[in-house]
Amino acid sequence: MGSINFFATYRPPLALDIFSLPADPNVTREDEIHLTDGISYNYNCQVIPPQALRTILRHSQLASSSQPPKRSDIDSGRLTGLVFISERDSNLETLHFALLRFNRDNDDDDDAYDDDYVDDPYVDYGGGGCDDDDDDDDDHCEDDDDDDHYYDDYSYDDDDNCYYDDDDDDHSNYDNDDDDDDDDEEEEDDPCPTEVQVYSFVDVYGTFSGVRMEDSGCIAGGYTVGNGTADLYLVYASTMEPIEDRRQPWTAVYRTNLRTGETKRLTPQGVSDLSPSVSPSGKKVAVASFERNGWQGEIEHLHTDIYVMHIRNSRVGRRRVLRNAGWPTWGSENIIFFHRKKEGFWGVFRADISNGETRVTHRVTPVGIDAMTPAAINDTEVAVATIRRKSKFNEDRVAAQYRHIEIFDITAPRHESIEITRYTRPKTDHYNPFVIDDGNRIGYHRCKSARLKSGKDMHRYFQNLKSPKRHVELNRVSGVFPTISSDGSKLAFVDNEFKSVWLADSKGVRMVFDTKGPDNIFSAVWNQNPEKDTLYVCMGPSFNADKPLEIHAIPNVSSRSSDNNRTVPLTRGSFNNAFPSSDPQGRRLVFRSTRNGGDKRYKNLYIMENAKIGEFSGGKIRRLTRGAWTDTHCQWSPRGDWIVFSSTRDKPRDAPEKSIEGDPGYFAVYLVKANDPDVWVRVIKSGYDIAGHVNHPCFSPDGRSIAVSADLAAVSVDPISLPLFLHSVRPYGDIFTVDINTRDIYENEDIENYTRITHSRYENSTPTWTMYSTSNRDADWSSCLRDSYVPTCPYTYPEGGESERKIGHLCIPRRCC
């Protein structure tokens, strides 16, 4: 019922999109080509080989075009294809195909192909047709007489730099380029696509259409089998199937037959694989796998090994070839490039696996720079993303501190490289390169920030996502700690710099409180009594238990003027007080505090008996929980009898003080009776050993379910591939729900069944659940889902560089729960 609203970390507010440059040290900005239609977020791209593109275009779902492509269109390069991830369908991160048409007049005899459309028999020009699977596919090596055609024109204007006018879809405030020089002239061999059409993979092939995340699409098959050709497949990673073990990735590798549409799982059941890559022959798939290690909570450097399996039958011959390695890419049938962190730096390595598993590797990139996400060009050359100089959080970065694309050749002396992007957009981060035209061009994705000028704000949008839960809407709020009033009329949130509070209601979206500086305010929450029109916030630095943190009330939120910065302090002293929540009547507050926590700053729950005066003027504070642990993230139930919270109270005695990379774990969710602290129960944990994070619980409006942000599904992609991940500490976390028994608190002990609500490479957190959906007439805040707003100050550097604030993760130096 109603809607769950949450915030996503690491997802840039400026859309990511796909571009390419020549593999030439003398490239200029004008050489950059935009490779999509500019709609939504697009990233993690690969080229579709001509043979596979012909097969895809034969599919009946694409057979309605009145202007079909000819064989010569593909053979001449006038029509090419890409497979990539886009967020355009229900804001899910899923696979899409792009068909790109270019103006190229390099076919001297087009007339010879006038009747040669792409629906000719498969065996005439390598379009696939023979499936050499020895498991349970049928073999096919026959003519296909389908006469359908497959291309819909989709044209638009491009400007002199190959960027499209996509202001309606690019969530930023771009200046329009009105320079019309040469706009009406049609040049020969224009390097920019003149037409782009994008199709959803699920729409074309009818694969799993539920809520899922997909990644790393690449083409396999197409090799010779006897007198025929093996079928072609799209190989990709997906979270479509839950894994039995808790706190393990749902990500597995699948293949979909591009001729029949049949989908099979390549990853063994109970195993998690990431980052598939297909060998040049099309026969083998390499993956980064947790097969023997499992996910142990590592944050930056995943402890994966590289396994190789056959596309024909993954159950036979799957073998480990490299340990402590990720992001594989094939240089030849026996050469694999990969990345790993070693000696304090990410590096790209090369290994020969012709004799099976090997520990003999060659570091391709030099020690002293970070290099990651390789894309092999051949067995000696590889494109990588590099950061040549480390940076500090909020530092005004120089070009060497941005992520740039370079090509390294192991035969070159002294680790010399070709720098592809550093001199075209020196202050822009570029991600995850891919190879085009045998290495003549290199593709990548970046934020579409080229036209965002200094002194302009970034427009933000709210997105509605496909929900797996019937009658429960799912909304991604472009602000932290979203909170909706109990009457459904008002939405409030904190900006991603933790410096101001914003309100959305019938009057629009506006700032209602500003601290004039970052990391000063967070955890906004409404008083549950809507008549009070009061927000509670935490004032002071976040995620630092050693510093004082006070709870304040912001009264008369809806009617306050923009210059009214008055708040009512409710706590005092040198304690760290946070995460207040009122009872249904709005008279009392529960919160967590370090008072009585000793030198180790243990945190327990307390109840403020008078939410109007707090602990001033004789107001009383009553301790609810006590113990040498952390109780936090508390919320009062809609009925007022229970309080839900997150706690480390069951952390094993022999567990380390800090878990991997300093992030404390062992958070589970508990219920406690509001008037009897001795009545409590653990509701849901992450790992079976209690390790992990289950945080920010909130009740459903009827009190029968709890939503949490948790690492129950671990990671879904390699975190180092995410935008500006290096200055954050939690690349994982999705929204889950669990149903509870409202009659007997003890019936809710260690509930096993839960529902995964979001599937994302980003971290989704701080959920709030309201009975109102965006279609409800009382939900005035729902206009945010249609209109943009500007919640941040200008963060573009005068010379056009991207700042870390602009990329959109939480703008605070470190986050630990």
PDB file of N, CA, C and O in Angstrom, residues 16 169 215 255 284 330 358 362 376 395 424 459 622 682:
ATOM      1  N   LEU A  16      24.763  10.078 -17.171  1.00  0.00           N
ATOM      2  CA  LEU A  16      25.888   9.441 -17.839  1.00  0.00           C
ATOM      3  C   LEU A  16      25.489   9.113 -19.274  1.00  0.00           C
ATOM      4  O   LEU A  16      24.357   8.723 -19.544  1.00  0.00           O
ATOM      5  N   ASP A 169      15.767  15.537 -21.548  1.00  0.00           N
ATOM      6  CA  ASP A 169      16.088  14.268 -20.900  1.00  0.00           C
ATOM      7  C   ASP A 169      17.369  14.318 -20.105  1.00  0.00           C
ATOM      8  O   ASP A 169      17.607  13.481 -19.271  1.00  0.00           O
ATOM      9  N   ASP A 215      23.815  -6.058 -16.493  1.00  0.00           N
ATOM     10  CA  ASP A 215      25.114  -5.407 -16.696  1.00  0.00           C
ATOM     11  C   ASP A 215      25.954  -6.235 -17.655  1.00  0.00           C
ATOM     12  O   ASP A 215      25.692  -7.417 -17.894  1.00  0.00           O
ATOM     13  N   ARG A 255      23.010 -16.372 -20.713  1.00  0.00           N
ATOM     14  CA  ARG A 255      23.141 -16.204 -22.152  1.00  0.00           C
ATOM     15  C   ARG A 255      21.743 -16.287 -22.749  1.00  0.00           C
ATOM     16  O   ARG A 255      20.912 -17.103 -22.349  1.00  0.00           O
ATOM     17  N   LYS A 284      34.414 -18.942 -25.291  1.00  0.00           N
ATOM     18  CA  LYS A 284      34.659 -18.974 -23.854  1.00  0.00           C
ATOM     19  C   LYS A 284      34.201 -17.671 -23.190  1.00  0.00           C
ATOM     20  O   LYS A 284      34.258 -16.600 -23.793  1.00  0.00           O
ATOM     21  N   TRP A 330      39.630 -10.267 -22.691  1.00  0.00           N
ATOM     22  CA  TRP A 330      40.469 -11.183 -23.469  1.00  0.00           C
ATOM     23  C   TRP A 330      41.330 -10.430 -24.492  1.00  0.00           C
ATOM     24  O   TRP A 330      40.811  -9.698 -25.333  1.00  0.00           O
ATOM     25  N   THR A 358      47.098 -19.907 -13.305  1.00  0.00           N
ATOM     26  CA  THR A 358      48.454 -19.387 -13.209  1.00  0.00           C
ATOM     27  C   THR A 358      48.521 -18.285 -12.170  1.00  0.00           C
ATOM     28  O   THR A 358      47.539 -17.569 -11.946  1.00  0.00           O
ATOM     29  N   HIS A 362      51.824 -10.226 -15.288  1.00  0.00           N
ATOM     30  CA  HIS A 362      52.681  -9.089 -15.645  1.00  0.00           C
ATOM     31  C   HIS A 362      51.888  -7.804 -15.439  1.00  0.00           C
ATOM     32  O   HIS A 362      50.783  -7.667 -15.959  1.00  0.00           O
ATOM     33  N   ALA A 376      40.702  -5.011 -23.511  1.00  0.00           N
ATOM     34  CA  ALA A 376      41.804  -5.450 -24.357  1.00  0.00           C
ATOM     35  C   ALA A 376      41.538  -5.116 -25.819  1.00  0.00           C
ATOM     36  O   ALA A 376      40.439  -5.316 -26.339  1.00  0.00           O
ATOM     37  N   GLU A 395      38.785  18.276  -2.630  1.00  0.00           N
ATOM     38  CA  GLU A 395      39.938  18.969  -3.189  1.00  0.00           C
ATOM     39  C   GLU A 395      39.598  19.487  -4.584  1.00  0.00           C
ATOM     40  O   GLU A 395      38.890  18.844  -5.350  1.00  0.00           O
ATOM     41  N   THR A 424      41.277  16.251 -24.126  1.00  0.00           N
ATOM     42  CA  THR A 424      40.021  16.692 -24.724  1.00  0.00           C
ATOM     43  C   THR A 424      39.096  17.266 -23.657  1.00  0.00           C
ATOM     44  O   THR A 424      38.502  18.326 -23.843  1.00  0.00           O
ATOM     45  N   HIS A 459      19.687  21.108 -12.168  1.00  0.00           N
ATOM     46  CA  HIS A 459      18.311  20.692 -11.911  1.00  0.00           C
ATOM     47  C   HIS A 459      18.309  19.237 -11.442  1.00  0.00           C
ATOM     48  O   HIS A 459      19.053  18.413 -11.949  1.00  0.00           O
ATOM     49  N   ARG A 622      14.035   9.865  29.397  1.00  0.00           N
ATOM     50  CA  ARG A 622      13.994   8.521  29.995  1.00  0.00           C
ATOM     51  C   ARG A 622      14.801   7.556  29.125  1.00  0.00           C
ATOM     52  O   ARG A 622      14.640   7.503  27.916  1.00  0.00           O
ATOM     53  N   ARG A 682      14.903  -9.635  17.999  1.00  0.00           N
ATOM     54  CA  ARG A 682      15.631  -9.365  16.745  1.00  0.00           C
ATOM     55  C   ARG A 682      14.758  -9.822  15.580  1.00  0.00           C
ATOM     56  O   ARG A 682      14.346 -10.979  15.523  1.00  0.00           O
TER      57      ARG A 682
END
